[in-house]
Amino acid sequence: VIERTTDYHEAERFVRLFHAEHPKAGGLSARLRDVAREIARRGSYTHTYEELEFGARVAWRNSNRCIGRLYWQSLKVRDRRRTTSAEGVALECVEHLREATNGGKVRPVITVFPPDVPACPAPRVLNEQLIRYAGYRQPDGSVVGDPRHVELTALVRSLGWRGEGGRFDVLPLVIRPGRGEPLLCNLPGDVVLEVPIEHPEFPWFAELGLRWHAVPAISGMCLEIGGICYPCAPFNGWYMGAEIGARNLADTDRYDQLPVVAERLGLDLSTDRSLWRDHALVELNVAVLHSFDKAGVTMTDHHTESRRFLTHLRKEEKAGRACPADWSWIVPPISGGATPVFHRYYDDAVLTPNFVARH
Ligand code: HEM
Ligand SMILES: N=C(Nc1cccc(CNC[C@@H]2CCCN2)c1)c1cccs1
């Protein structure tokens, strides 16, 4: 851990941003003096709860690659900066999933664990998301489960975890403490809501045995606010159907289901010109949206979400703020040109507070 003191200029910019958006807060100069003093004394400073809550919401508002930012002000912030043990982090991640899942009415939640302090680095969740499926490499080189998690599966197996060798085995959390051995924590079944995937018209679809978890919760990014980096701050929203139907179950290096679906649809797989991939993609996405709706689990579709994002863009412009966006991530992975977000440019500035990929 490189010992760096927090940059006062970054802290000052954030505190001024907070006060600019909370005119009634008052006490700006007193707060700036306290921050400067704390940095001088111990090399960093402590966000008030209000600053932390605002910082996390603005980090979402500034996330260039996120199409779902319209509801940025509704993020629920769980301040867990006093949770410093690996066991505590594991328990709070389980509680996070319980609160976020909410019986299927998914709520956007973030849990903020402590920042690194020079003497002792904070615990980190090694999983990229709280809920991920195992990937088991077979002797013939093929993979049962999610190929994206073959390495993580091998790691947890080396640490004693025994999966069932299935296609959708939920991996344990791996919490690496500041010091010592990683802690494995199995997620209790009642905090992992899953949806079996079926199709409204084709009964054979259910026989494919596909399913996916209800809550996407990113645990591999750092939350940066006013010069302070929170390396462990898992956040969740709800899924956009295309993430599951056009990427997780469709990518050739993930569950690679397009050929299977196209076969069952009776399409001609011998030539790209039959657009068999495209037909299979649509039916797979119809199935995902139908299944989540049937299970009463919150999910948005890429048309609705595209419209909402442009509404968000207009709201931000009206508020006099830039709304940075990365076209290549905002445009959905299916039917790009058929969504309104495709037909315009964006300013891909990098603002702070923000979420940054953890190295
Ligand atoms: C509420 C519903 C939400 C929806 C439907 C949504 C949708 C999405 C989608 C589809 C992506 C692209 C993901 C991919 O292609 O792999 C994305 C990216 C992202 N979202 Fe959202 N989002 C939501 C809420 C949130 C929340 C609550 C946060 C944080 C507080 C957030 C932060 C981000 C970030 C940081 C990225 C970029 C991730 C990266 O760079 O790897 N989103 N979002
Ligand atoms: N709906 C969501 N999807 C999402 C958001 C951010 C990042 C990701 C995962 N992105 C990485 C994957 C893997 C390869 C390409 N996409 C998913 C949310 C996750 C957490 C809050 S919203």
Coordinates of C-alpha atoms and ligand atoms in Angstrom, one line a residue, residues 60 65-68 108-109 128-129 132 148 215-219 221 234-240 243 247-248 251 254 300 329, ligand 2:
W60 CA -23.2 7.3 -9.8
R65 CA -20.8 4.1 -18.9
C66 CA -24.1 3.9 -16.9
I67 CA -27.3 4.1 -18.9
G68 CA -29.4 3.9 -15.6
P108 CA -30.3 0.5 -5.6
V109 CA -28.0 0.3 -2.5
E128 CA -16.0 -8.7 -9.1
Q129 CA -19.8 -9.0 -8.2
R132 CA -21.3 -14.9 -9.5
R148 CA -15.5 -15.8 -16.9
V215 CA -29.4 -8.6 -8.3
P216 CA -26.2 -7.3 -10.1
A217 CA -23.9 -6.0 -7.3
I218 CA -20.5 -4.7 -8.4
S219 CA -17.9 -5.3 -5.7
M221 CA -14.6 -1.0 -8.2
P234 CA -20.2 -2.7 -3.4
F235 CA -23.1 -1.2 -5.2
N236 CA -26.2 -2.7 -7.0
G237 CA -29.0 -1.6 -9.2
W238 CA -31.3 -3.8 -11.2
Y239 CA -30.5 -5.6 -14.5
M240 CA -31.3 -4.4 -18.0
E243 CA -27.0 -7.6 -20.1
R247 CA -24.1 -10.8 -23.1
N248 CA -24.0 -13.2 -20.2
D251 CA -21.2 -14.3 -25.6
R254 CA -19.7 -16.9 -21.6
T300 CA -35.6 -2.8 -17.3
W329 CA -21.1 1.4 -23.3
Ligands
LIG2 N1 -27.2 -3.4 -14.1 C1 -26.0 -3.4 -13.7 N2 -25.0 -3.8 -14.6 C2 -23.7 -3.6 -14.5 C3 -23.2 -2.3 -14.1 C4 -21.8 -2.2 -14.0 C5 -20.9 -3.2 -14.4 C6 -21.5 -4.4 -14.8 C7 -20.5 -5.5 -15.2 N3 -19.8 -5.1 -16.4 C8 -18.8 -6.0 -16.8 C9 -19.4 -7.0 -17.8 C10 -18.5 -8.1 -18.1 C11 -18.0 -7.8 -19.5 C12 -18.8 -6.7 -20.0 N4 -19.8 -6.3 -19.0 C13 -22.8 -4.6 -14.9 C14 -25.6 -2.9 -12.4 C15 -24.7 -3.4 -11.5 C16 -24.6 -2.6 -10.3 C17 -25.4 -1.5 -10.3 S1 -26.3 -1.5 -11.7

